[in-house]
Tab-separated table of C-alpha atoms in Angstrom:
chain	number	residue	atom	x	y	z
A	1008	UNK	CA	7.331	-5.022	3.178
A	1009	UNK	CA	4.556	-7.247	4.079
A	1010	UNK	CA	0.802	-6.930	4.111
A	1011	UNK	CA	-1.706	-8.525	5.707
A	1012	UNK	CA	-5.574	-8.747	4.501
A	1013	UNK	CA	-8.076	-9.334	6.987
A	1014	UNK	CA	-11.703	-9.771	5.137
A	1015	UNK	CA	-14.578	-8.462	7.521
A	1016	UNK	CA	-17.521	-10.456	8.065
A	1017	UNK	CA	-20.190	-7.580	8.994
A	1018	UNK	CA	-19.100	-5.408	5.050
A	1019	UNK	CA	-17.309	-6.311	1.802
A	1020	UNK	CA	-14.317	-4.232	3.115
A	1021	UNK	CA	-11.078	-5.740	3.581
A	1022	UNK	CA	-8.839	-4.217	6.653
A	1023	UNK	CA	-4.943	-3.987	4.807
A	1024	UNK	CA	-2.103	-3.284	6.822
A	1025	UNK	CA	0.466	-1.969	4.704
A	1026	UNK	CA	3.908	-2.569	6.411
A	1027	UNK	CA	7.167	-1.042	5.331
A	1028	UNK	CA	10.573	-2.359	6.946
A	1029	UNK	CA	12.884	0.440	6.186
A	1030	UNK	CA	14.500	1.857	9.352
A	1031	UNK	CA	16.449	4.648	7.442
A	1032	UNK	CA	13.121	6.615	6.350
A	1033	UNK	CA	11.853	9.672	7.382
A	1034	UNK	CA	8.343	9.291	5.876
A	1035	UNK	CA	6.488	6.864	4.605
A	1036	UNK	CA	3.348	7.117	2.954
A	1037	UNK	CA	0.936	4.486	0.711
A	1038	UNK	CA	-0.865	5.910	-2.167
A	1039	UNK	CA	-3.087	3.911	-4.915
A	1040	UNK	CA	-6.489	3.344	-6.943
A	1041	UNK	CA	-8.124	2.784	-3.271
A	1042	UNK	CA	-7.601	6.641	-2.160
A	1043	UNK	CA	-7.688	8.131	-5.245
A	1044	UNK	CA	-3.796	8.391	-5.170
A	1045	UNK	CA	-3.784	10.998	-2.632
A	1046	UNK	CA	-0.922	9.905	0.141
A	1047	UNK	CA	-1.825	7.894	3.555
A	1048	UNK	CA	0.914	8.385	5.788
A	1049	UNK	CA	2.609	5.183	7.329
A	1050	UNK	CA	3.174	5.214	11.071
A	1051	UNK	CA	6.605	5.285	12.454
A	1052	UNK	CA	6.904	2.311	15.058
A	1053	UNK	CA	10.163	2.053	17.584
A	1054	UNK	CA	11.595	-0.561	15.603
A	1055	UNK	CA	11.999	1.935	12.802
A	1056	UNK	CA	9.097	0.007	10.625
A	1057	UNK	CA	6.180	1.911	9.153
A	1058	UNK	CA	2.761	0.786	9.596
A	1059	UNK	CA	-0.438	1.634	8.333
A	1060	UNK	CA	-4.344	0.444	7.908
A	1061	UNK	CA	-7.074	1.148	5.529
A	1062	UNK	CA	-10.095	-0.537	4.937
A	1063	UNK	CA	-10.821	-1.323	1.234
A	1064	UNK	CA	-13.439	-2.117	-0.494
A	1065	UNK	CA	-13.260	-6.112	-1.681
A	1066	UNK	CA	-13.883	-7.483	-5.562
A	1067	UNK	CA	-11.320	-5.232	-6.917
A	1068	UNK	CA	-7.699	-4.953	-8.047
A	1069	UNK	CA	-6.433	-2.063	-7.070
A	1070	UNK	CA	-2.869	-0.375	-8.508
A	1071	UNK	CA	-0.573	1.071	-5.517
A	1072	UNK	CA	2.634	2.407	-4.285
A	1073	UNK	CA	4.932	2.976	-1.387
A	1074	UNK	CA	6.026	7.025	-1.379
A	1075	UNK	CA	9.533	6.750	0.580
A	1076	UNK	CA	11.464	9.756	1.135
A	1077	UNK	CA	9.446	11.374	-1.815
A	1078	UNK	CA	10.551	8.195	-3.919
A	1079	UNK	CA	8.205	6.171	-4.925
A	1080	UNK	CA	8.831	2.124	-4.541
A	1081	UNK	CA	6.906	-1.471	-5.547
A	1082	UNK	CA	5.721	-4.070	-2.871
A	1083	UNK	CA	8.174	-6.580	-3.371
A	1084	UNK	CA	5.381	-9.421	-1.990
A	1085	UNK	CA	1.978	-7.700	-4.310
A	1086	UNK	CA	-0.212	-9.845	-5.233
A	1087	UNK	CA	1.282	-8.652	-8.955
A	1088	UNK	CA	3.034	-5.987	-10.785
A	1089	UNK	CA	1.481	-3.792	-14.101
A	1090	UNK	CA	2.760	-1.342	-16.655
A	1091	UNK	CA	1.195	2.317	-15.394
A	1092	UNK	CA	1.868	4.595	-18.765
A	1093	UNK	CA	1.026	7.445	-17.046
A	1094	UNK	CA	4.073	6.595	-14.401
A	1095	UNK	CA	6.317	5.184	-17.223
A	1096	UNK	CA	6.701	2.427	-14.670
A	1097	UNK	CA	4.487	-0.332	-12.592
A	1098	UNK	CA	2.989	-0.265	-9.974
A	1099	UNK	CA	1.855	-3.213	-7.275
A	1100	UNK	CA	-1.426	-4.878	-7.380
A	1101	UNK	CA	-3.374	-5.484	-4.312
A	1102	UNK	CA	-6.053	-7.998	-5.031
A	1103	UNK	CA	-9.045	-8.258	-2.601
């Protein structure tokens, strides 16, 4: 479940593609502190990836998960991991 950062020059914005390799999914979706938890659906590619981008703002760690198949999942390459007492559990960090 890769992502890639790519920092624009022209705002402090950072374009994340949020990548999730799991072909037996249905729906994928990414939620975090960057939408205000609400979920972004991933895109279903042939391969039977899911792909998405957002552009986020830069200077900030941000707390996120994966929503697959109504469960929700880590990043296993975030940037780090932390305690969420609210989700008895942690969540990824995406640092920008």
């Amino acid at each position: 479940m890769p992502i890639t950062k790519q920092f624009l020059k022209s705002k402090p914005e950072c374009k994340v593609t949020f990548t999730v390799l799991d072909t037996d999914a249905n729906a994928v979706a990414v939620a975090g502190d960057f939408n205000d938890w609400e979920k972004t659906e991933l895109k279903k590619l042939k391969n039977g990836s899911f792909k998405g981008q957002l552009n986020i703002p830069v200077d900030a760690t941000y707390e996120f998960r994966y929503s697959v198949d109504g469960e929700w999942v880590n990043e296993p390459e975030a940037d780090g991991y932390k305690f969420n007492d609210f989700a008895g559990a942690e969540n990824s960090l995406l640092a920008l």
